[in-house]
Short mmCIF file of C-alpha atoms in Angstrom, two decimals:
data_model
loop_
_atom_site.label_atom_id
_atom_site.label_comp_id
_atom_site.label_asym_id
_atom_site.label_seq_id
_atom_site.Cartn_x
_atom_site.Cartn_y
_atom_site.Cartn_z
CA UNK A 45 98.99 101.56 77.24
CA UNK A 46 99.94 98.07 77.77
CA UNK A 47 97.65 97.29 80.66
CA UNK A 48 94.94 98.44 78.06
CA UNK A 49 96.08 95.59 75.77
CA UNK A 50 96.46 92.85 78.36
CA UNK A 51 92.55 94.00 79.50
CA UNK A 52 91.59 93.56 75.88
CA UNK A 53 93.30 90.32 75.50
CA UNK A 54 91.77 88.81 78.73
CA UNK A 55 88.37 89.82 77.74
CA UNK A 56 88.98 88.05 74.20
CA UNK A 57 90.27 85.18 75.78
CA UNK A 58 87.44 84.64 78.50
CA UNK A 59 84.62 85.52 76.24
CA UNK A 60 83.90 81.87 74.81
CA UNK A 61 84.69 79.72 77.93
CA UNK A 62 81.61 77.17 78.14
CA UNK A 63 79.69 76.56 81.17
CA UNK A 64 79.02 72.96 81.58
CA UNK A 65 76.56 73.38 84.72
CA UNK A 66 76.93 71.82 88.11
CA UNK A 67 75.06 68.34 87.43
CA UNK A 68 76.91 65.67 86.70
CA UNK A 69 75.40 62.97 84.21
CA UNK A 70 73.43 60.29 86.17
CA UNK A 71 75.05 57.19 85.11
CA UNK A 72 78.62 58.92 86.62
CA UNK A 73 76.95 59.86 89.85
CA UNK A 74 75.57 56.26 90.52
CA UNK A 75 79.46 55.15 89.95
CA UNK A 76 81.09 57.62 91.73
CA UNK A 77 78.52 57.00 94.90
CA UNK A 78 79.29 53.30 94.53
CA UNK A 79 83.20 54.16 94.88
CA UNK A 80 82.67 56.52 97.61
CA UNK A 81 80.60 54.12 99.71
CA UNK A 82 82.79 51.29 99.41
CA UNK A 83 85.62 53.67 100.41
CA UNK A 84 83.77 54.70 103.27
CA UNK A 85 82.98 51.01 104.44
CA UNK A 86 86.93 50.19 104.01
CA UNK A 87 87.82 53.36 106.07
CA UNK A 88 85.43 52.31 108.65
CA UNK A 89 86.75 48.67 108.65
CA UNK A 90 90.15 50.04 108.89
CA UNK A 91 89.36 51.90 111.75
CA UNK A 92 87.62 49.13 113.96
CA UNK A 93 90.82 46.97 112.90
CA UNK A 94 93.06 49.84 114.23
CA UNK A 95 91.21 49.93 117.81
CA UNK A 96 91.54 46.15 117.95
CA UNK A 97 95.28 45.98 117.08
CA UNK A 98 96.14 48.84 119.37
CA UNK A 99 93.79 47.22 122.13
CA UNK A 100 95.77 44.14 121.61
CA UNK A 101 99.02 45.46 121.78
CA UNK A 102 98.29 47.52 124.92
CA UNK A 103 97.19 44.22 126.60
CA UNK A 104 100.23 42.04 125.54
CA UNK A 105 102.77 44.76 126.47
CA UNK A 106 100.81 45.29 130.06
CA UNK A 107 101.36 41.61 130.45
CA UNK A 108 104.99 41.65 129.59
CA UNK A 109 105.81 44.60 131.77
CA UNK A 110 106.55 47.06 128.86
CA UNK A 111 105.76 50.63 128.71
CA UNK A 112 105.12 52.06 125.20
CA UNK A 113 103.41 54.82 123.26
CA UNK A 114 100.12 52.76 122.75
CA UNK A 115 97.92 55.88 123.80
CA UNK A 116 99.63 57.99 120.92
CA UNK A 117 98.96 55.22 118.29
CA UNK A 118 95.37 55.11 119.52
CA UNK A 119 94.81 58.96 119.44
CA UNK A 120 96.19 58.61 115.76
CA UNK A 121 93.86 55.79 114.94
CA UNK A 122 90.85 57.57 116.77
CA UNK A 123 91.65 60.80 114.69
CA UNK A 124 91.45 58.67 111.53
CA UNK A 125 87.98 57.62 112.49
CA UNK A 126 86.78 60.88 113.00
CA UNK A 127 88.19 62.01 109.60
CA UNK A 128 86.41 59.04 108.01
CA UNK A 129 83.25 59.79 109.60
CA UNK A 130 83.12 63.47 108.79
CA UNK A 131 84.59 63.31 105.51
CA UNK A 132 81.28 63.64 103.59
CA UNK A 133 79.55 66.22 105.91
CA UNK A 134 82.58 68.48 105.96
CA UNK A 135 82.95 68.22 102.43
CA UNK A 136 79.16 69.01 101.95
CA UNK A 137 79.29 71.86 104.03
CA UNK A 138 82.25 73.52 102.51
CA UNK A 139 80.86 73.27 98.84
CA UNK A 140 77.13 73.82 99.66
#
């Protein structure tokens, strides 16, 4: 008895849900693309800076005779670079 009432209520509540479509307004698309382009550029610049800083730290610690965990740091920087480079194609693959 109660499941029939729940079914009728869910049909009634879901009957007037609007469907706005999948296309975003042109003005919004341009602004979002600009912001995403800036973010991608910043991520690429941060990746290059990270590789340079890690390399400099490796050279300095080698000269001093210290051993450190530079390879794990370099691996994390390169992993971040891979994420930045593949973010767009990965999301396109998932949602298309």
